[in-house]
Amino acid sequence: MSISPARAIHSIQLRSRASVLPSGVCVHVKHPQTSDLSHVMASPDLADLSRLYQTEFVRSARAVGVLWAVCTLCFAVIQVVVLVQPSWIGTSDSHNPGVGTAPPSGTLGLFEVCLESDRPVPDCRGRLSSLSPLPSFQSVAVLVGVSLWAVWTSVLCLCLFRFCSAATVYKICAWLQLTAGFCLALACLLFPDSWESPEMRVLCGDSVGSFSSGNCSVHWAYILAILGVLDAAILATLAFVLANRQDALLPPLSKEVTTGLLMSA
């Protein structure tokens, strides 16, 4: 009995669709209408690998992010101490007791000049509560104030993790910390240039001048300000790195899920 060509072709197609390989893996025919989601669901190994990768990334990013946030808060506290403490410069012990009159002993900051006296409390000129810095250090105080504002704004921006993506918040904080470090660096450079002032002459003698401290030496508050510049640079760099990792390392379909996991921690 003869078979028509159309029926023969139809029979061959049915057999090819129902064929099974010897290893037990079925042959799947991909139709043009199949969506990307069904393709991902048909690959459990790829889904498990993506989920594991996402979990490890969230753990590492969470740990580094918490460390960065704690260091940012510490940097903000350091900025407050640098601004209010009258210990940017002070007298040294290089005077010989038998030569001439001993110069006054004390320290100087951006808002106050404190001279030691017979009382337990030093005699300080100027007042921080009036928010009026010493005339010779007004520009330095303004720069430190701007730096203080920028770093505390970056601390407040940590609350934006609840409303914005992590990468956006990291970038905002990074630019604020760069601004804080730049202003603090300018303040550290302008401070020695302002040493030729009446306040410095009273405390350090007539030999003072620009970048010449006379009988005085820099104290811990000025050194802390210089360390604050390095701290701001490190924190801003780390924030940019965290922001770029949020954008580059995660798969595109899991960025929103990862942001939610970071915020729910």
Short mmCIF file of C-alpha atoms in Angstrom, two decimals:
data_model
loop_
_atom_site.label_atom_id
_atom_site.label_comp_id
_atom_site.label_asym_id
_atom_site.label_seq_id
_atom_site.Cartn_x
_atom_site.Cartn_y
_atom_site.Cartn_z
CA MET A 1 0.00 0.00 0.00
CA SER A 2 1.43 3.37 -0.97
CA ILE A 3 1.76 6.29 1.51
CA SER A 4 1.33 9.83 0.43
CA PRO A 5 4.31 12.19 0.84
CA ALA A 6 2.35 14.48 3.19
CA ARG A 7 1.54 11.66 5.61
CA ALA A 8 5.16 10.46 5.56
CA ILE A 9 6.48 13.92 6.46
CA HIS A 10 3.91 14.22 9.27
CA SER A 11 4.95 10.83 10.68
CA ILE A 12 8.63 11.77 10.66
CA GLN A 13 7.87 15.03 12.52
CA LEU A 14 5.93 13.18 15.22
CA ARG A 15 8.77 10.69 15.72
CA SER A 16 11.38 13.44 15.96
CA ARG A 17 9.39 15.29 18.61
CA ALA A 18 8.99 12.16 20.73
CA SER A 19 12.60 11.00 20.38
CA VAL A 20 14.68 10.53 23.54
CA LEU A 21 18.46 10.47 23.72
CA PRO A 22 20.21 7.43 25.27
CA SER A 23 21.34 9.53 28.25
CA GLY A 24 17.75 10.26 29.16
CA VAL A 25 17.79 13.96 28.23
CA CYS A 26 14.76 15.00 26.24
CA VAL A 27 15.12 17.18 23.18
CA HIS A 28 13.30 20.48 23.65
CA VAL A 29 12.25 22.53 20.68
CA LYS A 30 12.57 26.28 21.34
CA HIS A 31 9.71 28.24 19.84
CA PRO A 32 10.13 31.88 18.89
CA GLN A 33 7.30 32.83 21.27
CA THR A 34 9.16 31.51 24.36
CA SER A 35 9.92 34.34 26.81
CA ASP A 36 13.21 34.95 28.62
CA LEU A 37 11.56 34.20 31.94
CA SER A 38 10.60 30.65 30.89
CA HIS A 39 14.19 30.13 29.67
CA VAL A 40 15.56 31.13 33.09
CA MET A 41 13.02 28.94 34.87
CA ALA A 42 14.07 25.99 32.70
CA SER A 43 17.68 26.37 33.93
CA PRO A 44 17.67 25.65 37.69
CA ASP A 45 21.46 25.53 37.91
CA LEU A 46 21.77 29.09 36.60
CA ALA A 47 19.10 30.34 38.98
CA ASP A 48 20.79 28.71 41.99
CA LEU A 49 24.17 30.14 40.99
CA SER A 50 22.70 33.63 40.66
CA ARG A 51 20.99 33.32 44.04
CA LEU A 52 24.19 32.15 45.73
CA TYR A 53 26.20 34.92 44.11
CA GLN A 54 23.65 37.49 45.24
CA THR A 55 23.70 36.21 48.84
CA GLU A 56 27.49 36.37 49.08
CA PHE A 57 27.53 39.84 47.58
CA VAL A 58 24.93 41.11 50.03
CA ARG A 59 26.91 39.77 52.99
CA SER A 60 30.19 41.37 51.93
CA ALA A 61 28.57 44.66 50.90
CA ARG A 62 26.67 44.82 54.18
CA ALA A 63 29.83 44.34 56.26
CA VAL A 64 31.89 46.90 54.34
CA GLY A 65 28.97 49.34 54.28
CA VAL A 66 28.52 49.16 58.05
CA LEU A 67 32.26 49.75 58.57
CA TRP A 68 32.13 52.73 56.19
CA ALA A 69 29.12 54.21 58.03
CA VAL A 70 30.81 53.86 61.45
CA CYS A 71 33.99 55.53 60.15
CA THR A 72 31.89 58.34 58.65
CA LEU A 73 30.27 58.98 62.03
CA CYS A 74 33.68 58.99 63.73
CA PHE A 75 34.95 61.46 61.15
CA ALA A 76 31.99 63.76 61.89
CA VAL A 77 32.80 63.68 65.62
CA ILE A 78 36.46 64.46 64.85
CA GLN A 79 35.33 67.50 62.86
CA VAL A 80 33.45 68.86 65.87
CA VAL A 81 36.49 68.39 68.12
CA VAL A 82 38.78 70.10 65.61
CA LEU A 83 36.49 73.11 65.37
CA VAL A 84 35.85 73.75 69.07
CA GLN A 85 39.17 72.84 70.72
CA PRO A 86 41.65 75.71 71.35
CA SER A 87 44.64 73.44 70.75
CA TRP A 88 45.70 74.15 67.18
CA ILE A 89 48.97 75.68 68.33
CA GLY A 90 50.66 76.17 71.69
CA THR A 91 53.80 77.29 73.41
CA SER A 92 56.85 75.04 73.49
CA ASP A 93 59.30 74.42 76.31
CA SER A 94 62.38 75.70 74.44
CA HIS A 95 62.92 78.79 76.65
CA ASN A 96 65.98 78.82 78.90
CA PRO A 97 65.14 79.81 82.49
CA GLY A 98 68.13 82.14 82.89
CA VAL A 99 67.72 84.11 79.67
CA GLY A 100 65.28 87.00 79.65
CA THR A 101 61.64 86.94 80.66
CA ALA A 102 59.72 83.76 80.18
CA PRO A 103 57.00 84.13 77.53
CA PRO A 104 53.41 83.31 78.45
CA SER A 105 52.34 79.71 78.24
CA GLY A 106 49.09 78.63 76.62
CA THR A 107 47.31 77.37 73.55
CA LEU A 108 45.41 78.89 70.65
CA GLY A 109 42.46 77.72 68.55
CA LEU A 110 40.13 79.19 65.97
CA PHE A 111 37.84 80.81 68.56
CA GLU A 112 39.90 81.17 71.74
CA VAL A 113 43.35 82.03 73.08
CA CYS A 114 43.95 80.37 76.45
CA LEU A 115 46.83 81.49 78.70
CA GLU A 116 47.88 79.60 81.77
CA SER A 117 47.41 81.41 85.08
CA ASP A 118 47.67 80.74 88.80
CA ARG A 119 44.11 79.43 88.78
CA PRO A 120 43.33 75.82 87.81
CA VAL A 121 41.33 77.05 84.83
CA PRO A 122 43.29 78.85 82.07
CA ASP A 123 42.41 82.41 81.18
CA CYS A 124 40.73 82.23 77.75
CA ARG A 125 40.00 85.16 75.45
CA GLY A 126 37.16 84.75 73.02
CA ARG A 127 34.09 82.60 73.27
CA LEU A 128 32.84 79.73 71.16
CA SER A 129 29.19 80.36 72.07
CA SER A 130 29.26 83.71 70.24
CA LEU A 131 30.32 81.93 67.02
CA SER A 132 32.82 84.69 66.33
CA PRO A 133 36.27 83.30 65.50
CA LEU A 134 39.48 85.20 66.06
CA PRO A 135 39.89 87.94 63.43
CA SER A 136 43.03 86.39 61.96
CA PHE A 137 41.43 82.95 61.57
CA GLN A 138 37.98 83.78 60.23
CA SER A 139 38.58 82.23 56.81
CA VAL A 140 40.00 79.08 58.43
CA ALA A 141 36.98 78.81 60.72
CA VAL A 142 34.57 79.22 57.79
CA LEU A 143 36.29 76.44 55.84
CA VAL A 144 36.24 74.11 58.83
CA GLY A 145 32.56 74.97 59.34
CA VAL A 146 31.73 74.11 55.73
CA SER A 147 33.64 70.86 56.10
CA LEU A 148 31.70 70.10 59.28
CA TRP A 149 28.39 70.79 57.50
CA ALA A 150 29.31 68.52 54.58
CA VAL A 151 30.34 65.55 56.70
CA TRP A 152 27.28 65.76 58.97
CA THR A 153 25.07 66.01 55.88
CA SER A 154 26.63 62.78 54.64
CA VAL A 155 25.77 61.20 58.01
CA LEU A 156 22.14 62.30 57.64
CA CYS A 157 22.10 60.95 54.09
CA LEU A 158 22.47 57.45 55.53
CA CYS A 159 18.73 57.60 56.16
CA LEU A 160 18.19 57.71 52.39
CA PHE A 161 19.01 54.00 52.17
CA ARG A 162 15.33 53.42 53.01
CA PHE A 163 14.09 55.43 50.04
CA CYS A 164 16.80 55.40 47.32
CA SER A 165 19.08 52.84 45.75
CA ALA A 166 22.28 52.04 47.60
CA ALA A 167 24.49 53.13 44.70
CA THR A 168 22.87 56.60 44.62
CA VAL A 169 23.30 57.13 48.37
CA TYR A 170 26.94 56.04 48.27
CA LYS A 171 27.68 58.50 45.45
CA ILE A 172 25.97 61.40 47.27
CA CYS A 173 27.93 60.69 50.45
CA ALA A 174 31.17 60.33 48.50
CA TRP A 175 30.83 63.77 46.94
CA LEU A 176 29.95 65.31 50.31
CA GLN A 177 32.99 63.70 51.90
CA LEU A 178 35.20 64.94 49.08
CA THR A 179 33.87 68.45 49.71
CA ALA A 180 34.57 68.09 53.43
CA GLY A 181 38.12 66.90 52.81
CA PHE A 182 38.82 69.66 50.28
CA CYS A 183 37.63 72.42 52.63
CA LEU A 184 39.55 70.94 55.55
CA ALA A 185 42.71 70.73 53.44
CA LEU A 186 42.37 74.42 52.50
CA ALA A 187 41.92 75.29 56.17
CA CYS A 188 45.09 73.40 57.11
CA LEU A 189 47.01 75.29 54.41
CA LEU A 190 45.64 78.73 55.34
CA PHE A 191 46.17 78.35 59.07
CA PRO A 192 50.01 78.69 59.02
CA ASP A 193 49.68 81.63 56.63
CA SER A 194 47.66 83.49 59.31
CA TRP A 195 50.22 83.17 62.10
CA GLU A 196 51.41 86.75 61.72
CA SER A 197 48.64 88.09 63.92
CA PRO A 198 48.37 89.96 67.25
CA GLU A 199 47.07 86.86 69.02
CA MET A 200 50.04 84.82 67.86
CA ARG A 201 52.50 87.57 68.86
CA VAL A 202 51.12 87.68 72.39
CA LEU A 203 51.43 83.93 72.75
CA CYS A 204 54.50 83.06 70.68
CA GLY A 205 56.60 86.23 70.72
CA ASP A 206 57.59 88.75 68.06
CA SER A 207 59.45 86.21 65.94
CA VAL A 208 56.28 84.73 64.49
CA GLY A 209 55.42 85.11 60.82
CA SER A 210 53.71 83.31 57.99
CA PHE A 211 54.62 79.62 58.31
CA SER A 212 56.92 80.52 61.23
CA SER A 213 55.50 79.72 64.67
CA GLY A 214 58.19 81.44 66.72
CA ASN A 215 58.23 80.05 70.26
CA CYS A 216 55.18 77.87 69.60
CA SER A 217 54.54 74.53 67.95
CA VAL A 218 51.55 72.83 66.43
CA HIS A 219 49.36 70.89 68.82
CA TRP A 220 47.09 67.86 68.53
CA ALA A 221 44.01 69.63 67.11
CA TYR A 222 45.91 70.77 64.00
CA ILE A 223 47.42 67.28 63.57
CA LEU A 224 43.93 65.82 63.94
CA ALA A 225 42.69 68.13 61.19
CA ILE A 226 45.42 66.88 58.84
CA LEU A 227 44.47 63.29 59.65
CA GLY A 228 40.86 64.25 58.93
CA VAL A 229 41.83 65.17 55.37
CA LEU A 230 43.26 61.68 54.83
CA ASP A 231 40.21 60.15 56.47
CA ALA A 232 37.87 62.04 54.14
CA ALA A 233 39.81 60.91 51.07
CA ILE A 234 39.72 57.25 52.17
CA LEU A 235 36.00 57.34 53.01
CA ALA A 236 35.07 59.03 49.72
CA THR A 237 37.12 56.51 47.72
CA LEU A 238 35.50 53.61 49.56
CA ALA A 239 32.03 55.08 48.94
CA PHE A 240 32.71 55.35 45.20
CA VAL A 241 33.95 51.74 45.15
CA LEU A 242 30.83 50.51 46.94
CA ALA A 243 28.60 52.45 44.53
CA ASN A 244 30.34 51.00 41.47
CA ARG A 245 30.14 47.46 42.86
CA GLN A 246 26.42 47.90 43.35
CA ASP A 247 26.06 48.76 39.66
CA ALA A 248 28.61 46.45 38.07
CA LEU A 249 28.82 43.19 39.99
CA LEU A 250 25.18 42.29 40.46
CA PRO A 251 23.13 40.69 37.67
CA PRO A 252 20.68 43.18 36.13
CA LEU A 253 17.58 41.24 37.26
CA SER A 254 18.67 41.12 40.91
CA LYS A 255 19.67 44.72 41.65
CA GLU A 256 16.27 45.62 43.06
CA VAL A 257 16.17 42.45 45.16
CA THR A 258 19.64 43.14 46.57
CA THR A 259 18.73 46.70 47.52
CA GLY A 260 15.71 45.39 49.39
CA LEU A 261 17.82 42.83 51.23
CA LEU A 262 20.35 45.49 52.24
CA MET A 263 17.61 47.72 53.62
CA SER A 264 15.82 44.92 55.49
CA ALA A 265 18.99 43.94 57.36
#
